[in-house]
Amino acid sequence: MDRVRRPAAGGTVRGILGTGATMNNWLLAATAVGAISLYLMLPHGRRRMSQFGALLGVLALGGGFVELGLWLSHGPLAAAVAPAGIFFYVFAAIALASAVGVVCHPRPIYCALYFVLVTLSVAALLILLLAEFMAVVLIVIYAGAILVTYVFVIMLASPGGGIPAADYDRVSADPLLAVLVSFVFLGMILQRLFGGPMDGFMLARAPLASGHAAAAGSFAGLAALGANLYAHYALPLELAGILLTISLVGAVMISRKHEPVVRILGAADVPAE
Amino acid sequence: MNLHGLLPEMIMLAAAAVILLNGLCPRESVRRASQWLALAGLVAAFVAAWRLAAPGQHAGWPLWPLATFGSLLASGVGLLAVLASWNMPFKDQPTETDSAYRGEYFALLLCSLAGLSMMAKVNNLIWLFLALELVSMPTYIMVAAGRGQSAAQEAGVKYFFLGALSAAVYLFGFSYLYGFAGSTRFSTIAAAFHSALALGHPPAIALIGLLMVVLGISYKIAAVPLHYYAPDVYQGAATPVTAFLAFTPKAAGFIALILVFNLTGWQLSSSLAGAVPALLMALAVVTMFVGNVLALLQRNLKRILAYSSIAHSGYMLAALALGPALSPEATRPGELGGSSINGLSALLFYLAAYSLMTLGAFAVLIYLEGQTGAAEDFDGIAGLAGEHPLAAGCMAVCLFSLIGMPGTVGFLGKLFIVQAALAAHHPVLAVIIVINAAIAATYYLRIVAAMYLRAAATPLTVRRPALALKLSAAVATFLVIFFGLFPGALYRQSVAGGRSVPTVYSAAHWPGRSAKRTAVGMPGSARAGLWAN
């Protein structure tokens, strides 16, 4: 998966909201800077400029967030996004930083773990949007099922015992092409979202404000799910807990190094049977 | 059913938790108490299950006799399994005095048995899935953790990945059943099947769901088409684990299949739906032949027993395909066996019989491993009768029972299935079962011949196996003969369990059925040509 970087814009509120405005140049520039910073950070096999790339990325991200915050707090969406508050920026920052980690870390297993972090923070963003089911499904499918498969493959395919990883694991293939394709695509999405007049896509979010209030009053979403689980499926839930405990015990048993039992648990104090 | 009905399972799981902690104790003498704790837990669970099996308990729960049969089977045979694995299977070196996994092993064993024990007490597809996986998950770990050898690792990986695949398949089937009925509750699904069958035939989605469930669970019972793993896994796993594998997932799978087909009301007889019992019958026949014929070609004892376990699944599938109906013209009271036994009673009896005799055979193999290093092929047991006459005797009795010789419990098991087949007007099936018993006799007798007629290839080095291990082989052998001569108690439990499964749908059989869906009425006399009759 490719990172989704910076819904950021250096543009002014007026520039974005103005009817008939085209994609402003600040946004284009921010995307380009992001592309350059990511290209610098991608593993090339030899260290060069990655710190500089990271610095560029952090600056662009921070600037983008400030711009976004200013724009949202004055626009017609202010009421809609107010309940999310600071959490949106926190989780968005975690998601973006982890996404960079996914593509930039030289060791595949860490990339997979960064991907878990991306999934979890995106799930948090979905919860902020009241899309709780989407959030749960995202975690179950991506962090649960797909990632376990990834990790299996990585474990089976990577050499152990201090042998350095193969070139194709350490160096990204065609970084320039990948960055170009993904950021051109990103630019197209940003053009659609912010480049034109405010249209139905953005305004559809506005009712969310009232949605928050309604959800708090009614017994909906995750709360209802939890109540249902404990009211009607209490025994299966307990059973699932036992199943997970067993799996955990099994994982420890199978992955533990085989050492003499005396060293692990303690000395023999009775003669052998 | 209230929580009181789950007492045996709660005892087992509590014992498992205690053993898990106990196994981490720094003092080895305390760790050695793990076996005793497991034994005590299972005895307590057996007593609890026995009390719950008394008449009048949980009268509102129609399948209660089947449920208590499962609990008694799990705790009773589980006792023998604990005794058989008294010498820990997971030692890295034979010279080590203890295994690091002592506590874990017995805790996993108890968890798996708890899953089997609660199998027939579930009333929801989700719960059924969790119970089935509670049976299987510990066995995956037990296979993979064994002996630190590459064979065990290979067996563990094969068993786990194929097991996950089969679980996915039958879970997919469950989702289709859910899509068909709109609920995961058994009562609602049964009502939906009843309505659909009364109107003609159930929609294809329900039948596809059923087929996927049969396919997925055929892995648990090691039946064709998902039997391929059995020989490799049985051979690669440590022998006590193999003994456990041969019985626990199979029993759980068969009880699960009974529950799933019970949802259909055993009334799949219309043109399209009739394919399901026909398929079951076909699977039974193919499984019998595949297991028995391939067992003829094996040299390794554990592989022979693996193929034999496949073949026995075939016999039990045949009994399942016969369904719960009693043949109306042939019920003569007071006749033991008689025709008062239906297919499911025969299945339950056979399940218990198979568990005892296969566990006895494996217990002797474990005993010989402790004695001679590895008794894996015919050479390893050649001349056994001279060196260890008692062990050879136990093995011979269990093998005779697996053949179905009169005087053993295996004979009665086959007899009941054949009787049920004849009563249900399936003489061809009865003949096929008898033919297969004859084929099976060939390879079982080959083992007996190697023990009694050949001279020992190598002098046997004597090590001292645990008394409990000898006890498990002896008790299993004793029970094989005892139930073969006096089947009363086992027979009563099996018949009660098999007869508790209703042959006609009635809303009264489904306590707590949601009031939303009212079943379309179906006259009781419309049972002509139902299920497989």
Short mmCIF file of N, CA, C and O in Angstrom, two decimals, chain B residues 18 65 233 248 336 340 363 399 405 448 468 533:
data_model
loop_
_atom_site.label_atom_id
_atom_site.label_comp_id
_atom_site.label_asym_id
_atom_site.label_seq_id
_atom_site.Cartn_x
_atom_site.Cartn_y
_atom_site.Cartn_z
N VAL B 18 -5.34 -23.84 36.51
CA VAL B 18 -4.48 -24.14 37.66
C VAL B 18 -3.22 -24.86 37.18
O VAL B 18 -2.10 -24.54 37.60
N PRO B 65 -29.59 -35.62 26.56
CA PRO B 65 -28.87 -36.91 26.62
C PRO B 65 -27.65 -36.95 25.69
O PRO B 65 -26.61 -37.49 26.06
N VAL B 233 0.45 -36.51 9.86
CA VAL B 233 0.35 -35.88 11.17
C VAL B 233 0.42 -36.93 12.27
O VAL B 233 1.12 -36.76 13.28
N THR B 248 -10.20 -37.15 19.96
CA THR B 248 -10.92 -35.93 20.35
C THR B 248 -11.53 -35.17 19.17
O THR B 248 -12.74 -34.93 19.17
N LEU B 336 -32.08 -56.90 22.91
CA LEU B 336 -30.88 -56.07 22.99
C LEU B 336 -30.36 -55.82 21.58
O LEU B 336 -30.27 -56.72 20.77
N SER B 340 -34.19 -51.49 17.79
CA SER B 340 -34.56 -50.30 18.55
C SER B 340 -33.42 -49.30 18.54
O SER B 340 -33.49 -48.28 19.19
N ALA B 363 -1.77 -46.73 23.48
CA ALA B 363 -1.11 -46.81 24.79
C ALA B 363 -0.01 -47.87 24.76
O ALA B 363 1.08 -47.67 25.31
N LEU B 399 -6.67 -54.71 18.82
CA LEU B 399 -6.72 -54.89 17.37
C LEU B 399 -7.90 -55.79 16.97
O LEU B 399 -8.58 -55.51 15.98
N MET B 405 -14.09 -58.43 16.16
CA MET B 405 -14.27 -59.81 16.59
C MET B 405 -15.33 -59.90 17.68
O MET B 405 -15.39 -59.03 18.55
N VAL B 448 -0.73 -58.43 14.54
CA VAL B 448 -0.79 -59.49 15.54
C VAL B 448 0.21 -60.60 15.20
O VAL B 448 0.93 -61.10 16.07
N ALA B 468 1.33 -45.50 35.37
CA ALA B 468 0.08 -44.97 34.82
C ALA B 468 -0.09 -45.39 33.37
O ALA B 468 -1.21 -45.64 32.92
N ASN B 533 -34.44 -42.57 4.43
CA ASN B 533 -35.25 -43.79 4.51
C ASN B 533 -35.96 -44.07 3.19
O ASN B 533 -36.65 -43.22 2.68
#
